[in-house]
Amino acid sequence: MGAILVRRLGSAVPIMLIVSLITFGMIHLIPGDPAIAIAGLSATAEQIANIRHDLGLDQPVLTQLWRWYANLAQGDLGRSLLLGQPVTHVMLLRLPVTLALSAYALAMTLAIGLTSGIVAALRQNTWIDQAMMVFAMLGISLPNFYLGLLMIILFAVDLGWLPTGGYVALANDPLGWLATSTMPAISLALLLAGLLARITRSTMLEVLRQDYIRTARAKGLSNARVVLKHALANALIPITTVVGIIVSLLISGSVVTETLFSIPGIGQLLTQAVLNRDYPMVQGGLLITTALLVLVNILVDVCYALLDPRVRYDGV
Amino acid sequence: MRRLMMTVLTGVGLAATMAPLAAYAAPFKCPATGGDLVFGQEANINTLDQMTSSTISTRNIAMNIYEALMTRDENNHPILDLAASMTESPDHLTYTFKLRPNIHFHNGKAMTSADVVASFDRYNKVGNQRSTLDNVKSWDAPDPMTFVLHMKVAQPTFIEALSSFSVPIVIIPAEDRDVPAQQLTHPVGTGPFQLVESVPGSFVKLKRYDGYQPNTSFENRTGFGGYKVACLDTVTFRIVTEPGARVAGLKTGELQGVEDLPTKSLPELKKDTNVTILPLNNWWIQIANPNTSFPPTDNPLVRKAIQAALDMDEIMDAASDGNYKLNVGFQYPNQPDYTDAGKETYNLHNADLAKKYLAEAGYKGEPVILLTNKDYPPMYNSALVMQQQLQAVGINAQMKVVDWPTSVQMMLNTTEGWNFHFTGWGTQPALGALATMQFMVQPNATYKPKGGVDDPEVLAAWRGMNDLPTAEGRQASYAKMQQLVLDKVYAIPFGSFTKVQGVRSNVGGFVPFRIPRFANVWMTH
């Protein structure tokens, strides 16, 4: 296990370097610069030129690249051009928001997706199976922007149960956090649960047809024991892969959901940074996000090793 | 030195002392105090460093925190704010400001002329519109309550520029003098509200500044100045970029005020007795700027043909979702500088005339590229309708759709590959003719004059607007400049937008202005 961890962590370093170089190149290649965003709509050419000069954007790109790596070597991700704050500080403010919402949405996704996938597999070709899969398809197909607006109208405007938007930090007020995060989490979870339900169903169906399941049933084991201990345990590897992807999607942020519900997560932050060409924010933010995604992948690998001994032996 | 007392400066550049008359009526008193007013703001804010930002979203919040020596009143006239008086020397080369006494910053420190000097120093170094101070030779503080500006040459329009709220020279504590551009993240001002917390992308919370000293030269708030009182305990600007969510928040009462209500929501909101709709006319001018250095719009007759073909009603209807007014030129009818000079060129929608100009120009179907973006739907929609109208008269109009920063960079940096750039002018027309017409001369000329050299007739009119000694002379120059710009089709203004704001019916004193002002606003419970 230790060897797997060391190897995975070692491979993360070149990945991060490559990502940082690609990010720098791409954000500087696209036209437009942050001075235009800072200057506002009816700015004059002179105002824009002043801002470019003040922020050092009139320096050659290679000089900017050198400065970026020199600062990075000292652990400094730079300062957001638009927010005027260190990138690390901004990311540390936004990450807990995204992580808390992601955890909430993930819990819902797992509860809805796994349950409906397993039930659909056990009741294959019945109306329950059909209903579960229609529900899953709806979750995948409905744009979460539209779903979010419908929920706002129903739960906030008509019923008055939940606020229309805004965000309360979990640490400040857990109940307030629950109120402001429930609709965003549902809108994210319904989309992802649909995906998870379909994968769970197909994997379970495949496992349930295996000889060892027939053997287990022939031995007279209870249905619950067959499903939970023998079938689900063996279906977990592909499911874990999908869960890893789901976690990655959640961590990288959902721009649409965050925008609709005014949630200050990293999805909204990085999208704004790209749209406004906030170079340090894009470069530093994506580097941190990449590190998190690499970490998630390592955790998925560890899960594989825990779930399947063959992975442990192969990995050493 | 001649002394003249006046309540407002109706003409600028007078050799005079400017000091408001003492107020005789009772000053404003809050009908109710307390509460947290949550305001749904449509755009994210990047910074609260007001000196280095010209965005509306920053101004919305920062102008409740900061104040300047001078500002503009409700009718856009220059007025004194942190200054108790301003004296202009007879040779127009020295402006002496006496500061209002007992003004304290939000950190408790008393404001002196040393802070004013430091503020001008910082603005001159990193201020977004530091060209305002190009003609200022120096500034100094002969005593703690006096600040003096020394000009290089007389500039009749200097007070107009100094009082501009586009990127105002707000007064900050001297210790913030050397803070780099964009990095004043903990703003300390003298205004009626002070910052509590700013979470970019989410909200900004302000609270009443208990040490605030209202300007007793006035009886009530006016424009960005006047007698200001914070009746509310706190104001929370919540960033709600999705229009549907703003409407929902206003209907539920979660938001007590919002800006930019979508037109389609208005009929329903008007029926809601808990909501008051507040239209803010003349919010901005929708405009297309030609590239006169790139064919075929380098040909004045082609530009005349395009101008003749346009139906402004159709364009503005699509651009504004029906919330607009037709408007000739670059000022609004309620503004003192307004002129309809050039009206004979506006909203012609005359296909025959357009075709006649095209024939005279020898137009052979060269593409006319409309450079626009989808970040701002009004710009995209106006370009789309203009394309249809141009095609209808035989012009090969093509759209080039990029994002906003790209379109601006293309417009600024190249004279190739585009013929019209679509934009909107918001703050500048509100500031007056001078602020608007700077877009027609270098270094800011949006019509991309050939070789980067100004049209001499336009430049002469611009100089008249700036340098003539009388207000009448400068106004005549503005009329001349507008006429020239429209005759030569150096800009095509389509019309003006109405921005619709809304508040809950328990909110009092909220009057739409260039920013949502929260001084003298109260809530009943």
mmCIF file of N, CA and C in Angstrom, chain A residues 44-136:
data_model
loop_
_atom_site.group_PDB
_atom_site.id
_atom_site.type_symbol
_atom_site.label_atom_id
_atom_site.label_comp_id
_atom_site.label_asym_id
_atom_site.label_seq_id
_atom_site.Cartn_x
_atom_site.Cartn_y
_atom_site.Cartn_z
ATOM 1 N N THR A 44 -12.055 54.250 -21.212
ATOM 2 C CA THR A 44 -11.334 54.770 -22.369
ATOM 3 C C THR A 44 -10.089 53.919 -22.597
ATOM 4 N N ALA A 45 -9.533 54.061 -23.797
ATOM 5 C CA ALA A 45 -8.296 53.336 -24.118
ATOM 6 C C ALA A 45 -7.184 53.736 -23.153
ATOM 7 N N GLU A 46 -7.201 54.986 -22.747
ATOM 8 C CA GLU A 46 -6.168 55.490 -21.838
ATOM 9 C C GLU A 46 -6.268 54.799 -20.468
ATOM 10 N N GLN A 47 -7.497 54.644 -19.968
ATOM 11 C CA GLN A 47 -7.676 53.981 -18.675
ATOM 12 C C GLN A 47 -7.173 52.539 -18.738
ATOM 13 N N ILE A 48 -7.503 51.866 -19.827
ATOM 14 C CA ILE A 48 -7.086 50.468 -19.975
ATOM 15 C C ILE A 48 -5.560 50.376 -20.031
ATOM 16 N N ALA A 49 -4.944 51.311 -20.765
ATOM 17 C CA ALA A 49 -3.475 51.310 -20.858
ATOM 18 C C ALA A 49 -2.849 51.562 -19.487
ATOM 19 N N ASN A 50 -3.432 52.446 -18.700
ATOM 20 C CA ASN A 50 -2.909 52.716 -17.351
ATOM 21 C C ASN A 50 -2.924 51.448 -16.498
ATOM 22 N N ILE A 51 -4.035 50.733 -16.566
ATOM 23 C CA ILE A 51 -4.158 49.516 -15.753
ATOM 24 C C ILE A 51 -3.153 48.464 -16.210
ATOM 25 N N ARG A 52 -3.006 48.326 -17.517
ATOM 26 C CA ARG A 52 -2.046 47.335 -18.045
ATOM 27 C C ARG A 52 -0.646 47.630 -17.515
ATOM 28 N N HIS A 53 -0.319 48.904 -17.514
ATOM 29 C CA HIS A 53 1.012 49.281 -17.038
ATOM 30 C C HIS A 53 1.151 49.008 -15.536
ATOM 31 N N ASP A 54 0.139 49.422 -14.773
ATOM 32 C CA ASP A 54 0.204 49.260 -13.313
ATOM 33 C C ASP A 54 0.340 47.792 -12.905
ATOM 34 N N LEU A 55 -0.281 46.906 -13.663
ATOM 35 C CA LEU A 55 -0.278 45.487 -13.290
ATOM 36 C C LEU A 55 0.860 44.703 -13.948
ATOM 37 N N GLY A 56 1.673 45.382 -14.725
ATOM 38 C CA GLY A 56 2.807 44.711 -15.365
ATOM 39 C C GLY A 56 2.397 43.854 -16.542
ATOM 40 N N LEU A 57 1.213 44.111 -17.084
ATOM 41 C CA LEU A 57 0.739 43.288 -18.199
ATOM 42 C C LEU A 57 1.384 43.697 -19.517
ATOM 43 N N ASP A 58 2.094 44.814 -19.492
ATOM 44 C CA ASP A 58 2.796 45.222 -20.709
ATOM 45 C C ASP A 58 4.202 44.623 -20.775
ATOM 46 N N GLN A 59 4.544 43.775 -19.786
ATOM 47 C CA GLN A 59 5.831 43.077 -19.803
ATOM 48 C C GLN A 59 5.769 41.916 -20.803
ATOM 49 N N PRO A 60 6.931 41.513 -21.379
ATOM 50 C CA PRO A 60 6.928 40.347 -22.290
ATOM 51 C C PRO A 60 6.407 39.090 -21.574
ATOM 52 N N VAL A 61 5.783 38.208 -22.357
ATOM 53 C CA VAL A 61 5.174 37.003 -21.777
ATOM 54 C C VAL A 61 6.232 36.134 -21.085
ATOM 55 N N LEU A 62 7.414 36.069 -21.684
ATOM 56 C CA LEU A 62 8.461 35.239 -21.079
ATOM 57 C C LEU A 62 8.874 35.785 -19.703
ATOM 58 N N THR A 63 8.874 37.102 -19.583
ATOM 59 C CA THR A 63 9.191 37.707 -18.279
ATOM 60 C C THR A 63 8.125 37.311 -17.266
ATOM 61 N N GLN A 64 6.865 37.338 -17.729
ATOM 62 C CA GLN A 64 5.770 36.981 -16.830
ATOM 63 C C GLN A 64 5.848 35.497 -16.448
ATOM 64 N N LEU A 65 6.243 34.658 -17.441
ATOM 65 C CA LEU A 65 6.374 33.219 -17.164
ATOM 66 C C LEU A 65 7.489 32.979 -16.138
ATOM 67 N N TRP A 66 8.610 33.647 -16.322
ATOM 68 C CA TRP A 66 9.737 33.495 -15.400
ATOM 69 C C TRP A 66 9.313 33.916 -13.988
ATOM 70 N N ARG A 67 8.601 35.038 -13.907
ATOM 71 C CA ARG A 67 8.167 35.547 -12.600
ATOM 72 C C ARG A 67 7.212 34.549 -11.931
ATOM 73 N N TRP A 68 6.342 33.947 -12.753
ATOM 74 C CA TRP A 68 5.365 32.974 -12.237
ATOM 75 C C TRP A 68 6.076 31.777 -11.631
ATOM 76 N N TYR A 69 7.074 31.220 -12.366
ATOM 77 C CA TYR A 69 7.777 30.047 -11.838
ATOM 78 C C TYR A 69 8.686 30.411 -10.669
ATOM 79 N N ALA A 70 9.290 31.591 -10.725
ATOM 80 C CA ALA A 70 10.165 32.016 -9.619
ATOM 81 C C ALA A 70 9.347 32.131 -8.332
ATOM 82 N N ASN A 71 8.163 32.717 -8.439
ATOM 83 C CA ASN A 71 7.294 32.840 -7.260
ATOM 84 C C ASN A 71 6.778 31.480 -6.814
ATOM 85 N N LEU A 72 6.451 30.637 -7.801
ATOM 86 C CA LEU A 72 5.917 29.307 -7.496
ATOM 87 C C LEU A 72 6.936 28.496 -6.705
ATOM 88 N N ALA A 73 8.210 28.636 -7.093
ATOM 89 C CA ALA A 73 9.274 27.900 -6.391
ATOM 90 C C ALA A 73 9.328 28.297 -4.918
ATOM 91 N N GLN A 74 8.867 29.507 -4.633
ATOM 92 C CA GLN A 74 8.860 29.953 -3.228
ATOM 93 C C GLN A 74 7.493 29.744 -2.581
ATOM 94 N N GLY A 75 6.635 29.015 -3.272
ATOM 95 C CA GLY A 75 5.309 28.719 -2.717
ATOM 96 C C GLY A 75 4.335 29.869 -2.849
ATOM 97 N N ASP A 76 4.671 30.845 -3.689
ATOM 98 C CA ASP A 76 3.803 32.011 -3.859
ATOM 99 C C ASP A 76 3.051 31.876 -5.186
ATOM 100 N N LEU A 77 1.735 31.753 -5.097
ATOM 101 C CA LEU A 77 0.933 31.590 -6.319
ATOM 102 C C LEU A 77 0.533 32.927 -6.922
ATOM 103 N N GLY A 78 1.016 33.993 -6.358
ATOM 104 C CA GLY A 78 0.730 35.321 -6.923
ATOM 105 C C GLY A 78 -0.513 35.937 -6.307
ATOM 106 N N ARG A 79 -0.908 37.044 -6.894
ATOM 107 C CA ARG A 79 -2.009 37.835 -6.362
ATOM 108 C C ARG A 79 -3.036 38.033 -7.472
ATOM 109 N N SER A 80 -4.286 37.801 -7.163
ATOM 110 C CA SER A 80 -5.330 37.986 -8.173
ATOM 111 C C SER A 80 -5.328 39.429 -8.658
ATOM 112 N N LEU A 81 -5.330 39.591 -9.980
ATOM 113 C CA LEU A 81 -5.286 40.944 -10.530
ATOM 114 C C LEU A 81 -6.598 41.680 -10.282
ATOM 115 N N LEU A 82 -7.673 40.939 -10.256
ATOM 116 C CA LEU A 82 -8.969 41.588 -10.105
ATOM 117 C C LEU A 82 -9.357 41.774 -8.645
ATOM 118 N N LEU A 83 -9.061 40.770 -7.835
ATOM 119 C CA LEU A 83 -9.484 40.849 -6.435
ATOM 120 C C LEU A 83 -8.453 41.532 -5.555
ATOM 121 N N GLY A 84 -7.225 41.646 -6.058
ATOM 122 C CA GLY A 84 -6.172 42.310 -5.293
ATOM 123 C C GLY A 84 -5.708 41.504 -4.088
ATOM 124 N N GLN A 85 -6.073 40.239 -4.017
ATOM 125 C CA GLN A 85 -5.713 39.413 -2.864
ATOM 126 C C GLN A 85 -4.859 38.231 -3.330
ATOM 127 N N PRO A 86 -4.044 37.679 -2.417
ATOM 128 C CA PRO A 86 -3.240 36.513 -2.811
ATOM 129 C C PRO A 86 -4.138 35.355 -3.269
ATOM 130 N N VAL A 87 -3.694 34.685 -4.315
ATOM 131 C CA VAL A 87 -4.475 33.568 -4.868
ATOM 132 C C VAL A 87 -4.723 32.503 -3.807
ATOM 133 N N THR A 88 -3.697 32.187 -3.023
ATOM 134 C CA THR A 88 -3.841 31.152 -2.000
ATOM 135 C C THR A 88 -4.932 31.535 -1.005
ATOM 136 N N HIS A 89 -4.937 32.807 -0.611
ATOM 137 C CA HIS A 89 -5.930 33.281 0.349
ATOM 138 C C HIS A 89 -7.349 33.152 -0.238
ATOM 139 N N VAL A 90 -7.501 33.564 -1.478
ATOM 140 C CA VAL A 90 -8.823 33.487 -2.113
ATOM 141 C C VAL A 90 -9.281 32.047 -2.231
ATOM 142 N N MET A 91 -8.340 31.173 -2.631
ATOM 143 C CA MET A 91 -8.709 29.760 -2.780
ATOM 144 C C MET A 91 -9.063 29.139 -1.432
ATOM 145 N N LEU A 92 -8.335 29.541 -0.396
ATOM 146 C CA LEU A 92 -8.634 28.986 0.933
ATOM 147 C C LEU A 92 -9.996 29.458 1.438
ATOM 148 N N LEU A 93 -10.427 30.628 0.977
ATOM 149 C CA LEU A 93 -11.767 31.097 1.342
ATOM 150 C C LEU A 93 -12.847 30.317 0.602
ATOM 151 N N ARG A 94 -12.555 30.015 -0.672
ATOM 152 C CA ARG A 94 -13.574 29.387 -1.512
ATOM 153 C C ARG A 94 -13.638 27.871 -1.370
ATOM 154 N N LEU A 95 -12.471 27.247 -1.105
ATOM 155 C CA LEU A 95 -12.447 25.782 -1.082
ATOM 156 C C LEU A 95 -13.403 25.175 -0.051
ATOM 157 N N PRO A 96 -13.443 25.696 1.177
ATOM 158 C CA PRO A 96 -14.372 25.087 2.150
ATOM 159 C C PRO A 96 -15.823 25.138 1.670
ATOM 160 N N VAL A 97 -16.168 26.194 0.950
ATOM 161 C CA VAL A 97 -17.535 26.311 0.426
ATOM 162 C C VAL A 97 -17.808 25.172 -0.543
ATOM 163 N N THR A 98 -16.881 25.012 -1.483
ATOM 164 C CA THR A 98 -17.051 23.964 -2.496
ATOM 165 C C THR A 98 -16.987 22.575 -1.870
ATOM 166 N N LEU A 99 -16.046 22.392 -0.923
ATOM 167 C CA LEU A 99 -15.894 21.057 -0.325
ATOM 168 C C LEU A 99 -17.124 20.676 0.503
ATOM 169 N N ALA A 100 -17.657 21.654 1.254
ATOM 170 C CA ALA A 100 -18.843 21.356 2.072
ATOM 171 C C ALA A 100 -20.037 21.031 1.183
ATOM 172 N N LEU A 101 -20.228 21.838 0.153
ATOM 173 C CA LEU A 101 -21.350 21.582 -0.764
ATOM 174 C C LEU A 101 -21.145 20.257 -1.497
ATOM 175 N N SER A 102 -19.892 19.994 -1.886
ATOM 176 C CA SER A 102 -19.595 18.740 -2.592
ATOM 177 C C SER A 102 -19.908 17.537 -1.710
ATOM 178 N N ALA A 103 -19.526 17.628 -0.436
ATOM 179 C CA ALA A 103 -19.766 16.501 0.475
ATOM 180 C C ALA A 103 -21.269 16.260 0.628
ATOM 181 N N TYR A 104 -22.013 17.352 0.758
ATOM 182 C CA TYR A 104 -23.478 17.240 0.899
ATOM 183 C C TYR A 104 -24.086 16.631 -0.371
ATOM 184 N N ALA A 105 -23.661 17.150 -1.507
ATOM 185 C CA ALA A 105 -24.199 16.639 -2.774
ATOM 186 C C ALA A 105 -23.766 15.193 -2.995
ATOM 187 N N LEU A 106 -22.539 14.863 -2.585
ATOM 188 C CA LEU A 106 -22.049 13.495 -2.765
ATOM 189 C C LEU A 106 -22.856 12.515 -1.907
ATOM 190 N N ALA A 107 -23.146 12.929 -0.678
ATOM 191 C CA ALA A 107 -23.937 12.055 0.205
ATOM 192 C C ALA A 107 -25.302 11.789 -0.429
ATOM 193 N N MET A 108 -25.918 12.836 -0.963
ATOM 194 C CA MET A 108 -27.220 12.643 -1.629
ATOM 195 C C MET A 108 -27.069 11.757 -2.855
ATOM 196 N N THR A 109 -26.006 12.022 -3.626
ATOM 197 C CA THR A 109 -25.780 11.246 -4.853
ATOM 198 C C THR A 109 -25.640 9.760 -4.528
ATOM 199 N N LEU A 110 -24.838 9.470 -3.511
ATOM 200 C CA LEU A 110 -24.612 8.062 -3.150
ATOM 201 C C LEU A 110 -25.914 7.432 -2.656
ATOM 202 N N ALA A 111 -26.630 8.156 -1.815
ATOM 203 C CA ALA A 111 -27.871 7.600 -1.260
ATOM 204 C C ALA A 111 -28.876 7.318 -2.372
ATOM 205 N N ILE A 112 -29.055 8.299 -3.255
ATOM 206 C CA ILE A 112 -30.072 8.141 -4.312
ATOM 207 C C ILE A 112 -29.565 7.178 -5.393
ATOM 208 N N GLY A 113 -28.327 7.422 -5.838
ATOM 209 C CA GLY A 113 -27.808 6.672 -6.983
ATOM 210 C C GLY A 113 -27.597 5.200 -6.677
ATOM 211 N N LEU A 114 -26.960 4.901 -5.545
ATOM 212 C CA LEU A 114 -26.692 3.497 -5.213
ATOM 213 C C LEU A 114 -27.990 2.743 -4.948
ATOM 214 N N THR A 115 -28.871 3.371 -4.152
ATOM 215 C CA THR A 115 -30.119 2.689 -3.805
ATOM 216 C C THR A 115 -30.938 2.390 -5.059
ATOM 217 N N SER A 116 -31.122 3.422 -5.878
ATOM 218 C CA SER A 116 -31.987 3.191 -7.043
ATOM 219 C C SER A 116 -31.329 2.241 -8.028
ATOM 220 N N GLY A 117 -29.995 2.281 -8.153
ATOM 221 C CA GLY A 117 -29.293 1.364 -9.055
ATOM 222 C C GLY A 117 -29.432 -0.073 -8.601
ATOM 223 N N ILE A 118 -29.264 -0.302 -7.294
ATOM 224 C CA ILE A 118 -29.358 -1.672 -6.758
ATOM 225 C C ILE A 118 -30.791 -2.199 -6.886
ATOM 226 N N VAL A 119 -31.750 -1.331 -6.493
ATOM 227 C CA VAL A 119 -33.157 -1.765 -6.560
ATOM 228 C C VAL A 119 -33.554 -2.066 -8.004
ATOM 229 N N ALA A 120 -33.113 -1.213 -8.916
ATOM 230 C CA ALA A 120 -33.462 -1.430 -10.326
ATOM 231 C C ALA A 120 -32.878 -2.754 -10.828
ATOM 232 N N ALA A 121 -31.651 -3.073 -10.406
ATOM 233 C CA ALA A 121 -31.030 -4.322 -10.844
ATOM 234 C C ALA A 121 -31.757 -5.532 -10.272
ATOM 235 N N LEU A 122 -32.140 -5.411 -9.006
ATOM 236 C CA LEU A 122 -32.834 -6.541 -8.358
ATOM 237 C C LEU A 122 -34.230 -6.741 -8.938
ATOM 238 N N ARG A 123 -34.820 -5.662 -9.434
ATOM 239 C CA ARG A 123 -36.180 -5.745 -10.004
ATOM 240 C C ARG A 123 -36.132 -5.519 -11.510
ATOM 241 N N GLN A 124 -35.146 -6.138 -12.143
ATOM 242 C CA GLN A 124 -34.949 -5.898 -13.572
ATOM 243 C C GLN A 124 -36.215 -6.203 -14.378
ATOM 244 N N ASN A 125 -36.480 -5.285 -15.329
ATOM 245 C CA ASN A 125 -37.619 -5.416 -16.243
ATOM 246 C C ASN A 125 -38.981 -5.344 -15.557
ATOM 247 N N THR A 126 -39.025 -4.824 -14.355
ATOM 248 C CA THR A 126 -40.320 -4.565 -13.714
ATOM 249 C C THR A 126 -40.618 -3.071 -13.814
ATOM 250 N N TRP A 127 -41.798 -2.671 -13.378
ATOM 251 C CA TRP A 127 -42.127 -1.244 -13.424
ATOM 252 C C TRP A 127 -41.216 -0.432 -12.504
ATOM 253 N N ILE A 128 -40.723 -1.086 -11.445
ATOM 254 C CA ILE A 128 -39.804 -0.379 -10.521
ATOM 255 C C ILE A 128 -38.508 -0.040 -11.258
ATOM 256 N N ASP A 129 -37.994 -1.022 -11.987
ATOM 257 C CA ASP A 129 -36.777 -0.816 -12.775
ATOM 258 C C ASP A 129 -36.997 0.335 -13.771
ATOM 259 N N GLN A 130 -38.136 0.270 -14.477
ATOM 260 C CA GLN A 130 -38.420 1.306 -15.486
ATOM 261 C C GLN A 130 -38.511 2.680 -14.833
ATOM 262 N N ALA A 131 -39.204 2.732 -13.691
ATOM 263 C CA ALA A 131 -39.395 4.021 -13.009
ATOM 264 C C ALA A 131 -38.049 4.587 -12.554
ATOM 265 N N MET A 132 -37.197 3.701 -12.000
ATOM 266 C CA MET A 132 -35.885 4.155 -11.534
ATOM 267 C C MET A 132 -35.057 4.707 -12.692
ATOM 268 N N MET A 133 -35.104 4.027 -13.810
ATOM 269 C CA MET A 133 -34.283 4.452 -14.946
ATOM 270 C C MET A 133 -34.839 5.725 -15.615
ATOM 271 N N VAL A 134 -36.154 5.855 -15.607
ATOM 272 C CA VAL A 134 -36.736 7.112 -16.117
ATOM 273 C C VAL A 134 -36.286 8.274 -15.210
ATOM 274 N N PHE A 135 -36.317 8.027 -13.913
ATOM 275 C CA PHE A 135 -35.870 9.035 -12.949
ATOM 276 C C PHE A 135 -34.396 9.386 -13.195
ATOM 277 N N ALA A 136 -33.599 8.342 -13.430
ATOM 278 C CA ALA A 136 -32.171 8.574 -13.687
ATOM 279 C C ALA A 136 -31.975 9.388 -14.961
#
